[in-house]
Amino acid sequence: MTKKLSLYLLMLAIGFTCLILAIMLDLPEKVKWLFIAIAISINVTIAIGAMRIGLREMKPGKR
């Protein structure tokens, strides 16, 4: 497993945790929306990064 993929998995756990906290806990609206915004930005970043790693691994010239 590459170092970047390990970092992306850690970021995924953080983003997922922020989303669960925003949904499950009774938080003030500003804090809830802050957690949701953090979760969305982290998860979108992870999706793009993981897609780039996957595309790099699937290149035909790769051994």
PDB file of C-alpha atoms in Angstrom:
ATOM      1  CA  MET A   1       0.000   0.000   0.000  1.00  0.00           C
ATOM      2  CA  THR A   2       1.406   3.383  -0.918  1.00  0.00           C
ATOM      3  CA  LYS A   3       1.988   6.083   1.647  1.00  0.00           C
ATOM      4  CA  LYS A   4      -0.554   8.337  -0.047  1.00  0.00           C
ATOM      5  CA  LEU A   5      -3.212   5.669   0.082  1.00  0.00           C
ATOM      6  CA  SER A   6      -2.612   5.225   3.816  1.00  0.00           C
ATOM      7  CA  LEU A   7      -2.966   8.973   4.282  1.00  0.00           C
ATOM      8  CA  TYR A   8      -6.182   8.975   2.244  1.00  0.00           C
ATOM      9  CA  LEU A   9      -7.628   6.206   4.407  1.00  0.00           C
ATOM     10  CA  LEU A  10      -6.815   8.209   7.538  1.00  0.00           C
ATOM     11  CA  MET A  11      -8.442  11.298   6.020  1.00  0.00           C
ATOM     12  CA  LEU A  12     -11.470   9.196   5.094  1.00  0.00           C
ATOM     13  CA  ALA A  13     -11.852   8.150   8.729  1.00  0.00           C
ATOM     14  CA  ILE A  14     -11.636  11.788   9.853  1.00  0.00           C
ATOM     15  CA  GLY A  15     -14.161  12.945   7.251  1.00  0.00           C
ATOM     16  CA  PHE A  16     -16.547  10.122   8.076  1.00  0.00           C
ATOM     17  CA  THR A  17     -16.247  10.894  11.796  1.00  0.00           C
ATOM     18  CA  CYS A  18     -17.050  14.570  11.212  1.00  0.00           C
ATOM     19  CA  LEU A  19     -20.103  13.602   9.190  1.00  0.00           C
ATOM     20  CA  ILE A  20     -21.348  11.155  11.826  1.00  0.00           C
ATOM     21  CA  LEU A  21     -20.835  13.741  14.578  1.00  0.00           C
ATOM     22  CA  ALA A  22     -22.789  16.320  12.604  1.00  0.00           C
ATOM     23  CA  ILE A  23     -25.660  13.910  12.032  1.00  0.00           C
ATOM     24  CA  MET A  24     -25.860  12.135  15.394  1.00  0.00           C
ATOM     25  CA  LEU A  25     -25.085  14.816  17.975  1.00  0.00           C
ATOM     26  CA  ASP A  26     -27.367  17.666  18.953  1.00  0.00           C
ATOM     27  CA  LEU A  27     -25.034  20.520  18.064  1.00  0.00           C
ATOM     28  CA  PRO A  28     -25.628  24.207  17.415  1.00  0.00           C
ATOM     29  CA  GLU A  29     -26.413  24.923  13.762  1.00  0.00           C
ATOM     30  CA  LYS A  30     -23.116  26.680  13.045  1.00  0.00           C
ATOM     31  CA  VAL A  31     -21.057  23.799  14.429  1.00  0.00           C
ATOM     32  CA  LYS A  32     -23.192  21.250  12.602  1.00  0.00           C
ATOM     33  CA  TRP A  33     -22.700  23.023   9.259  1.00  0.00           C
ATOM     34  CA  LEU A  34     -18.990  23.423   9.972  1.00  0.00           C
ATOM     35  CA  PHE A  35     -18.640  19.664  10.520  1.00  0.00           C
ATOM     36  CA  ILE A  36     -20.623  18.960   7.356  1.00  0.00           C
ATOM     37  CA  ALA A  37     -18.467  21.358   5.322  1.00  0.00           C
ATOM     38  CA  ILE A  38     -15.260  19.802   6.677  1.00  0.00           C
ATOM     39  CA  ALA A  39     -16.535  16.284   5.935  1.00  0.00           C
ATOM     40  CA  ILE A  40     -17.559  17.161   2.383  1.00  0.00           C
ATOM     41  CA  SER A  41     -14.278  18.898   1.553  1.00  0.00           C
ATOM     42  CA  ILE A  42     -12.168  16.065   2.967  1.00  0.00           C
ATOM     43  CA  ASN A  43     -14.224  13.333   1.290  1.00  0.00           C
ATOM     44  CA  VAL A  44     -14.191  15.062  -2.120  1.00  0.00           C
ATOM     45  CA  THR A  45     -10.411  15.482  -1.848  1.00  0.00           C
ATOM     46  CA  ILE A  46     -10.031  11.795  -1.004  1.00  0.00           C
ATOM     47  CA  ALA A  47     -12.253  10.719  -3.894  1.00  0.00           C
ATOM     48  CA  ILE A  48     -10.210  12.720  -6.396  1.00  0.00           C
ATOM     49  CA  GLY A  49      -6.888  11.558  -4.960  1.00  0.00           C
ATOM     50  CA  ALA A  50      -7.885   7.890  -4.836  1.00  0.00           C
ATOM     51  CA  MET A  51      -9.186   8.088  -8.385  1.00  0.00           C
ATOM     52  CA  ARG A  52      -5.851   9.505  -9.557  1.00  0.00           C
ATOM     53  CA  ILE A  53      -3.953   6.716  -7.771  1.00  0.00           C
ATOM     54  CA  GLY A  54      -6.231   4.105  -9.327  1.00  0.00           C
ATOM     55  CA  LEU A  55      -5.806   5.545 -12.806  1.00  0.00           C
ATOM     56  CA  ARG A  56      -2.037   5.643 -12.376  1.00  0.00           C
ATOM     57  CA  GLU A  57      -2.018   1.972 -11.362  1.00  0.00           C
ATOM     58  CA  MET A  58      -4.137   0.955 -14.352  1.00  0.00           C
ATOM     59  CA  LYS A  59      -1.866   2.505 -16.998  1.00  0.00           C
ATOM     60  CA  PRO A  60      -1.039  -0.074 -19.694  1.00  0.00           C
ATOM     61  CA  GLY A  61       2.708   0.645 -19.594  1.00  0.00           C
ATOM     62  CA  LYS A  62       2.890  -0.074 -15.862  1.00  0.00           C
ATOM     63  CA  ARG A  63       4.694  -3.282 -14.873  1.00  0.00           C
TER      64      ARG A  63
END
